[in-house]
Amino acid sequence: MKLLVTGGAGFIGSCFVRMALRENRAAKVVVYDKLTYAGNLENLQPVARRPELRFIQADICDGDAVETTLRDESPDAIVHFAAESHVDRSIHSPAPVIETNFNGTFTLLEAARRFGIKRFLHVSTDEVYGSIEEPLDADENYPLRASSPYSASKAGSDLLALSYFTTYKLNVTVTRASNNYGPYQFPEKLIPLMISNALEDKPLPIYGDGLQIRDWLYVEDHCRAIFATLEKGRPGQVYNVGGNCSLPNIDVVRRILQAAGKPESLMTFVTDRPGHDRRYALTNEKLTYETGWHPEVGFDEGLAETIQWYRENREWVAHVKSGEYQRFYDLNYKSRG
Ligand code: NAD
Ligand code: DAU
């Protein structure tokens, strides 16, 4: 199978590409990525010499570039990861988030329709459900109630993708995954930020009371779920992908400090995120029932591997932090006190 992977130089997309090539799951993998602050060719370095890999630096909002790529490469499937993925950035600066996540997805869907692409997997998120009331775990029919510009842009693109199945019979499948963690994650998200600050003995900024709940999914488990969906998922369907691991943020931070051998005095409570969703929790029953997939990596094991990776890859961290990272860090945290 020939895959076109948008956002394949980012955190999850690059894991998917490394796995696809390492496990010989694809005859060719074409990565289509704009290389924003979050895209990094170092993430593809372990497979960079594989002849099956091709990299194209381009924007999913650029219709001409998308069409040229589909014409030249004729992929069997598009796996669409490319997005502006950070909630806090979407609050400070929503325009690029709407442009890439909604208009970029529209551009891809239109080209996929025109070129008769046989499979389109849209990678969505559990954030489209908004905060989930206890004691429920959301299934795929839970109402969509996005809270941030990021989640609204993902909900919009998720529905748009499904409309291309209903209206044009484009073979679209949507996955909605929970919070991913693992190696190569840009250190703006909770787990890599807390690990990298802890390793540098810097304060760990916890929003509000730290009792917000997230469901944690090891990135390789997410990618295995995407392979399972590509293989066995039904057209026009939505599949939740959760880690069966709901934890309050403060517990996650404590576990990081403990595993890294750092003191709890590094924890700092700062002003909350506006519109902060209190709880995410998913049921995976549909995906497990239809494909046999289930998460394999427990949180303690995944966290230990992730901390080890950040310890061993300080150059990668230093490199990604040397760009515009500091400007965003100051913007996001200085005003929080
Ligand atoms: P990321 O920010 O690490 O990577 C995004 C990638 O997309 C980068 O390589 C970037 O260069 C590329 N990109 C951004 N705008 C682009 C554009 N206009 N054209 C082409 N490429 C562009 O994101 P991630 O955490 O790997 O998330 C990947 C996908 O998974 C996103 O769609 C996100 O919404 C979804 N998702 C993420 C999580 C999570 O916890 N990180 C959970 C569920 C779903
Ligand atoms: O649920 C899936 C979503 O998970 C994905 O769709 C998004 O792309 C991904 O960024 C993530 O969104 P969150 O907002 O849940 O992730 P983040 O890592 O930004 O925050 C996780 C929790 O930690 C959240 O409750 C906010 C809190 N937090 C985050 C940061 C960055 C803090 O307390 N302090 C922080 O500095």
Coordinates of C-alpha atoms and ligand atoms in Angstrom, one line a residue:
M1 CA 0.0 0.0 0.0
K2 CA 1.2 3.5 -0.8
L3 CA 0.4 6.0 1.9
L4 CA 0.3 9.8 1.9
V5 CA 0.9 11.0 5.5
T6 CA 0.2 14.6 6.2
G7 CA 1.9 16.0 9.3
G8 CA 4.3 13.1 9.2
A9 CA 7.2 15.1 10.6
G10 CA 5.2 15.9 13.8
F11 CA 4.9 13.9 17.0
I12 CA 2.3 11.3 16.2
G13 CA 2.7 11.4 12.4
S14 CA 6.4 10.6 12.6
C15 CA 5.8 7.7 15.0
F16 CA 3.3 6.4 12.5
V17 CA 5.9 6.7 9.6
R18 CA 8.7 5.1 11.7
M19 CA 6.4 2.2 12.6
A20 CA 5.1 1.8 9.0
L21 CA 8.6 1.5 7.6
R22 CA 10.1 -0.5 10.5
E23 CA 7.3 -3.0 10.4
N24 CA 7.1 -3.0 6.6
R25 CA 3.5 -2.0 6.6
A26 CA 3.7 0.1 3.4
A27 CA 5.4 -0.2 0.0
K28 CA 5.8 3.6 -0.1
V29 CA 5.3 6.4 2.4
V30 CA 5.1 10.0 1.2
V31 CA 5.3 12.5 4.0
Y32 CA 3.6 15.8 3.2
D33 CA 4.4 18.4 5.9
K34 CA 4.8 22.2 6.0
L35 CA 7.4 22.0 8.8
T36 CA 5.8 24.5 11.2
Y37 CA 7.5 25.0 14.6
A38 CA 6.1 21.5 15.5
G39 CA 7.4 19.7 12.4
N40 CA 10.9 18.4 12.6
L41 CA 12.9 16.3 10.1
E42 CA 15.0 14.9 13.0
N43 CA 11.8 13.0 14.0
L44 CA 12.2 11.0 10.7
Q45 CA 16.0 10.6 11.1
P46 CA 15.8 6.9 12.1
V47 CA 14.1 6.0 8.8
A48 CA 15.6 8.7 6.6
R49 CA 17.6 6.3 4.5
R50 CA 14.7 4.0 3.7
P51 CA 14.1 4.1 -0.1
E52 CA 10.3 3.8 0.4
L53 CA 10.2 7.2 2.1
R54 CA 9.7 10.5 0.3
F55 CA 9.4 13.9 1.9
I56 CA 7.5 16.9 0.5
Q57 CA 7.6 20.2 2.3
A58 CA 4.2 21.9 1.5
D59 CA 1.1 23.3 3.1
I60 CA -2.2 21.3 3.1
C61 CA -3.9 24.7 2.5
D62 CA -2.1 25.0 -0.9
G63 CA -4.5 23.3 -3.3
D64 CA -2.0 23.3 -6.2
A65 CA 0.6 21.6 -4.2
V66 CA -1.9 19.0 -2.9
E67 CA -3.1 18.2 -6.4
T68 CA 0.4 17.9 -7.8
T69 CA 1.3 15.5 -5.1
L70 CA -1.8 13.3 -5.6
R71 CA -1.2 13.3 -9.4
D72 CA 2.5 12.4 -9.0
E73 CA 2.2 9.9 -6.2
S74 CA -1.2 8.3 -6.7
P75 CA -1.5 7.1 -3.0
D76 CA -3.9 4.3 -2.1
A77 CA -4.7 6.1 1.2
I78 CA -4.3 9.5 2.9
V79 CA -3.6 9.4 6.6
H80 CA -4.3 13.0 7.7
F81 CA -2.4 14.1 10.9
A82 CA -1.4 17.6 9.9
A83 CA -2.8 20.2 12.2
E84 CA -2.1 23.0 14.6
S85 CA -2.4 20.8 17.7
H86 CA -1.9 22.9 20.8
V87 CA -4.9 24.3 22.7
D88 CA -3.1 27.1 24.4
R89 CA -1.7 28.4 21.1
S90 CA -5.2 28.2 19.7
I91 CA -6.4 30.5 22.5
H92 CA -3.6 33.0 22.0
S93 CA -3.8 32.9 18.2
P94 CA -6.8 31.1 16.6
A95 CA -6.4 32.2 12.9
P96 CA -3.7 29.7 11.8
V97 CA -5.5 26.9 13.7
I98 CA -8.8 27.5 11.8
E99 CA -6.9 27.9 8.6
T100 CA -4.9 24.6 8.8
N101 CA -7.3 22.4 10.7
F102 CA -10.5 23.4 8.9
N103 CA -9.6 24.9 5.5
G104 CA -6.6 22.7 5.1
T105 CA -8.7 19.6 5.7
F106 CA -11.3 20.9 3.2
T107 CA -8.5 21.4 0.6
L108 CA -7.3 17.8 1.1
L109 CA -10.8 16.3 1.0
E110 CA -11.7 18.2 -2.2
A111 CA -8.5 16.9 -3.9
A112 CA -9.1 13.4 -2.6
R113 CA -12.6 13.5 -4.1
R114 CA -11.4 14.8 -7.5
F115 CA -8.5 12.2 -7.7
G116 CA -10.7 9.3 -6.5
I117 CA -8.5 8.4 -3.5
K118 CA -9.6 5.0 -2.2
R119 CA -9.2 5.6 1.6
F120 CA -9.0 8.8 3.7
L121 CA -8.3 8.5 7.4
H122 CA -8.9 11.7 9.3
V123 CA -7.1 11.8 12.7
S124 CA -9.4 13.6 15.1
T125 CA -9.5 14.0 18.9
D126 CA -11.6 13.3 22.0
E127 CA -11.6 17.1 22.6
V128 CA -14.5 17.4 20.1
Y129 CA -16.8 16.0 22.9
G130 CA -15.8 18.8 25.3
S131 CA -15.8 18.1 29.1
I132 CA -17.5 14.7 29.8
E133 CA -19.7 14.5 32.9
E134 CA -18.9 11.8 35.4
P135 CA -19.6 8.9 35.6
L136 CA -20.0 8.6 31.8
D137 CA -17.3 7.6 29.3
A138 CA -18.0 9.0 25.9
D139 CA -18.8 6.7 23.1
E140 CA -18.9 7.8 19.4
N141 CA -22.4 9.1 19.8
Y142 CA -21.7 11.5 22.6
P143 CA -22.7 15.1 21.6
L144 CA -20.0 17.3 20.2
R145 CA -19.4 20.3 22.5
A146 CA -16.0 21.7 21.6
S147 CA -14.6 24.3 24.0
S148 CA -11.5 25.9 22.5
P149 CA -10.8 27.2 19.0
Y150 CA -8.5 24.1 18.6
S151 CA -11.3 21.7 19.5
A152 CA -13.9 23.5 17.5
S153 CA -11.6 23.5 14.4
K154 CA -11.1 19.7 14.9
A155 CA -14.9 19.1 15.4
G156 CA -15.6 21.1 12.2
S157 CA -13.0 19.2 10.1
D158 CA -14.2 15.9 11.6
L159 CA -17.8 16.6 10.5
L160 CA -16.6 17.9 7.2
A161 CA -14.7 14.7 6.5
L162 CA -17.8 12.6 7.4
S163 CA -19.9 14.7 5.1
Y164 CA -17.6 13.7 2.2
F165 CA -18.6 10.1 2.9
T166 CA -22.3 10.9 3.2
T167 CA -22.4 13.2 0.2
Y168 CA -19.7 12.1 -2.2
K169 CA -19.1 8.5 -1.0
L170 CA -15.4 9.3 -0.4
N171 CA -14.2 6.4 1.7
V172 CA -13.6 8.4 4.9
T173 CA -13.0 7.0 8.4
V174 CA -12.5 9.2 11.5
T175 CA -10.5 8.3 14.6
R176 CA -10.9 10.3 17.9
A177 CA -8.0 9.7 20.2
S178 CA -7.2 10.8 23.7
N179 CA -4.1 12.6 25.0
N180 CA -1.0 11.0 23.5
Y181 CA 2.5 10.9 25.2
G182 CA 5.8 9.4 24.3
P183 CA 9.2 10.2 22.6
Y184 CA 9.5 13.1 20.2
Q185 CA 6.6 15.2 21.6
F186 CA 7.1 18.9 21.3
P187 CA 7.7 20.2 24.9
E188 CA 4.7 22.5 24.9
K189 CA 2.3 19.7 25.9
L190 CA 1.8 18.6 29.6
I191 CA 4.0 15.5 29.8
P192 CA 7.0 16.6 27.7
L193 CA 6.9 20.1 29.2
M194 CA 6.9 18.7 32.8
I195 CA 9.6 16.2 32.0
S196 CA 11.9 18.7 30.4
N197 CA 11.4 21.3 33.1
A198 CA 11.9 18.7 35.8
L199 CA 15.2 17.5 34.2
E200 CA 16.3 21.2 34.1
D201 CA 15.1 21.8 37.8
K202 CA 12.7 24.5 36.5
P203 CA 9.2 25.1 37.9
L204 CA 6.4 22.8 36.7
P205 CA 3.4 25.1 35.9
I206 CA 0.1 23.4 36.8
Y207 CA -3.1 25.2 35.5
G208 CA -5.8 25.9 38.1
D209 CA -6.2 23.2 40.8
G210 CA -4.6 20.5 38.7
L211 CA -7.6 18.2 39.2
Q212 CA -8.6 18.2 35.5
I213 CA -8.7 14.6 34.2
R214 CA -7.2 13.4 30.9
D215 CA -7.0 9.9 29.4
W216 CA -3.4 9.0 28.5
L217 CA -2.5 6.9 25.4
Y218 CA 1.0 5.9 24.5
V219 CA 1.8 7.2 21.0
E220 CA 2.6 3.7 19.6
D221 CA -0.7 2.4 20.8
H222 CA -2.4 5.2 18.9
C223 CA -0.5 4.4 15.7
R224 CA -1.4 0.7 16.1
A225 CA -5.0 1.8 16.3
I226 CA -4.7 3.8 13.1
F227 CA -3.1 0.8 11.3
A228 CA -6.0 -1.4 12.6
T229 CA -8.6 1.2 11.4
L230 CA -6.9 1.4 8.0
E231 CA -7.1 -2.3 7.7
K232 CA -10.5 -3.1 9.2
G233 CA -12.4 0.2 9.9
R234 CA -15.6 0.7 8.0
P235 CA -16.2 3.7 5.7
G236 CA -18.2 6.6 7.2
Q237 CA -17.5 5.4 10.7
V238 CA -16.0 7.1 13.8
Y239 CA -13.7 5.2 16.2
N240 CA -12.6 6.4 19.6
V241 CA -9.1 5.5 20.6
G242 CA -8.5 5.8 24.4
G243 CA -5.7 4.6 26.7
N244 CA -8.0 3.3 29.5
C245 CA -6.0 5.5 31.8
S246 CA -7.8 8.5 33.2
L247 CA -5.7 10.5 35.7
P248 CA -5.9 14.0 37.2
N249 CA -3.1 16.2 35.9
I250 CA -1.6 16.6 39.4
D251 CA -1.1 12.8 39.7
V252 CA 0.7 12.8 36.3
V253 CA 3.0 15.6 37.5
R254 CA 3.7 13.8 40.8
R255 CA 4.5 10.6 38.9
I256 CA 6.9 12.4 36.6
L257 CA 8.7 14.0 39.5
Q258 CA 9.0 10.7 41.3
A259 CA 10.2 8.8 38.3
A260 CA 12.7 11.6 37.5
G261 CA 13.9 11.7 41.1
K262 CA 13.0 15.4 41.6
P263 CA 11.3 17.2 44.5
E264 CA 7.5 18.1 44.6
S265 CA 8.6 21.6 45.5
L266 CA 9.1 22.2 41.7
M267 CA 5.2 22.1 41.3
T268 CA 3.8 25.6 40.8
F269 CA 0.1 26.4 40.5
V270 CA -0.6 29.1 37.9
T271 CA -3.7 30.8 36.4
D272 CA -6.0 28.3 34.8
R273 CA -6.5 27.9 31.0
P274 CA -9.7 29.8 29.8
G275 CA -12.5 27.4 29.0
H276 CA -10.5 24.5 30.5
D277 CA -12.3 21.2 30.0
R278 CA -12.6 19.4 33.3
R279 CA -12.7 15.7 32.2
Y280 CA -12.0 13.6 29.2
A281 CA -12.9 9.9 29.3
L282 CA -13.6 7.5 26.4
T283 CA -14.8 4.0 25.7
N284 CA -12.9 2.1 23.1
E285 CA -15.4 -0.7 22.8
K286 CA -16.3 -0.1 19.1
L287 CA -12.7 -0.2 17.9
T288 CA -11.8 -3.2 20.0
Y289 CA -14.9 -5.1 19.0
E290 CA -14.4 -4.4 15.3
T291 CA -10.6 -4.7 14.9
G292 CA -9.3 -6.4 18.1
W293 CA -7.1 -3.4 18.9
H294 CA -6.5 -2.5 22.5
P295 CA -3.9 -0.3 24.3
E296 CA -0.8 -2.4 25.1
V297 CA 1.5 0.0 27.0
G298 CA 0.7 0.7 30.6
F299 CA 1.1 4.3 31.9
D300 CA 4.0 3.6 34.2
E301 CA 5.9 1.7 31.5
G302 CA 5.2 4.3 28.9
L303 CA 6.1 7.2 31.2
A304 CA 9.4 5.5 32.2
E305 CA 10.3 5.0 28.5
T306 CA 9.4 8.6 27.7
I307 CA 11.4 10.1 30.6
Q308 CA 14.4 7.9 29.5
W309 CA 14.1 9.2 25.9
Y310 CA 14.1 12.9 27.1
R311 CA 17.1 12.2 29.3
E312 CA 19.0 10.6 26.3
N313 CA 17.9 13.2 23.7
R314 CA 18.8 16.5 25.3
E315 CA 20.2 17.8 22.0
W316 CA 16.8 17.2 20.4
V317 CA 15.1 19.1 23.2
A318 CA 17.7 21.9 23.1
H319 CA 17.2 22.2 19.3
V320 CA 13.4 22.4 19.4
K321 CA 13.6 24.9 22.3
S322 CA 16.0 27.1 20.4
G323 CA 13.4 28.3 17.9
E324 CA 10.3 30.3 18.6
Y325 CA 9.6 28.1 21.7
Q326 CA 10.9 30.7 24.1
R327 CA 8.6 33.4 22.7
F328 CA 5.6 31.2 23.1
Y329 CA 6.7 30.1 26.6
D330 CA 7.0 33.7 27.7
L331 CA 3.6 34.6 26.1
N332 CA 1.8 31.7 27.8
Y333 CA 3.4 31.5 31.2
K334 CA 4.6 35.1 32.2
S335 CA 1.0 36.4 32.4
R336 CA 0.0 33.4 34.5
G337 CA 2.0 34.4 37.5
Ligands
NAD1 P1 2.2 18.1 16.1 O1 1.9 19.5 16.4 O2 3.3 17.4 16.8 O3 2.5 17.9 14.6 C1 1.7 18.5 13.6 C2 2.4 18.3 12.2 O4 1.6 18.9 11.2 C3 3.8 19.0 12.2 O5 4.7 18.2 11.6 C4 3.5 20.3 11.4 O6 4.6 20.7 10.7 C5 2.4 19.8 10.4 N1 1.6 20.9 9.9 C6 0.9 21.8 10.6 N2 0.3 22.7 9.8 C7 0.5 22.2 8.5 C8 0.0 22.6 7.3 N3 -0.8 23.7 7.1 N4 0.3 21.9 6.2 C9 1.1 20.8 6.3 N5 1.6 20.3 7.5 C10 1.3 21.0 8.6 O7 0.8 17.3 16.3 P2 0.5 15.8 16.9 O8 0.4 15.9 18.4 O9 1.4 14.9 16.3 O10 -1.0 15.6 16.4 C11 -1.2 15.0 15.1 C12 -2.7 14.9 14.9 O11 -3.3 14.1 15.9 C13 -3.4 16.3 14.9 O12 -4.4 16.2 13.9 C14 -4.1 16.3 16.3 O13 -5.3 17.1 16.2 C15 -4.4 14.8 16.5 N6 -4.4 14.4 17.9 C16 -3.4 14.7 18.7 C17 -3.4 14.2 20.0 C18 -2.3 14.5 21.0 O14 -2.4 14.2 22.2 N7 -1.2 15.1 20.6 C19 -4.5 13.4 20.5 C20 -5.6 13.2 19.6 C21 -5.5 13.7 18.3
DAU2 O1 -7.3 15.0 24.2 C1 -6.6 15.0 23.0 C2 -5.9 16.4 22.9 O2 -4.8 16.3 23.9 C3 -5.3 16.6 21.5 O3 -6.3 16.7 20.6 C4 -4.4 17.9 21.5 O4 -3.8 18.0 20.2 C5 -3.3 17.7 22.6 O5 -2.6 18.9 22.7 C6 -4.0 17.4 23.9 O6 -4.8 18.6 24.4 P1 -4.8 19.0 26.0 O7 -5.1 20.4 26.1 O8 -5.5 18.0 26.8 O9 -3.2 18.8 26.2 P2 -2.1 19.6 27.0 O10 -0.9 18.7 27.1 O11 -1.9 21.0 26.5 O12 -2.7 19.7 28.5 C7 -3.1 18.5 29.2 C8 -3.6 19.0 30.5 O13 -2.6 19.6 31.3 C9 -4.7 20.0 30.4 O14 -5.7 19.8 31.4 C10 -4.0 21.3 30.7 C11 -2.9 20.9 31.6 N1 -1.7 21.7 31.6 C12 -1.0 21.8 30.3 C13 0.1 22.6 30.2 C14 0.8 22.7 28.9 C15 -1.1 22.3 32.7 O15 -1.6 22.1 33.8 N2 0.0 23.0 32.6 C16 0.7 23.2 31.4 O16 1.7 23.9 31.3

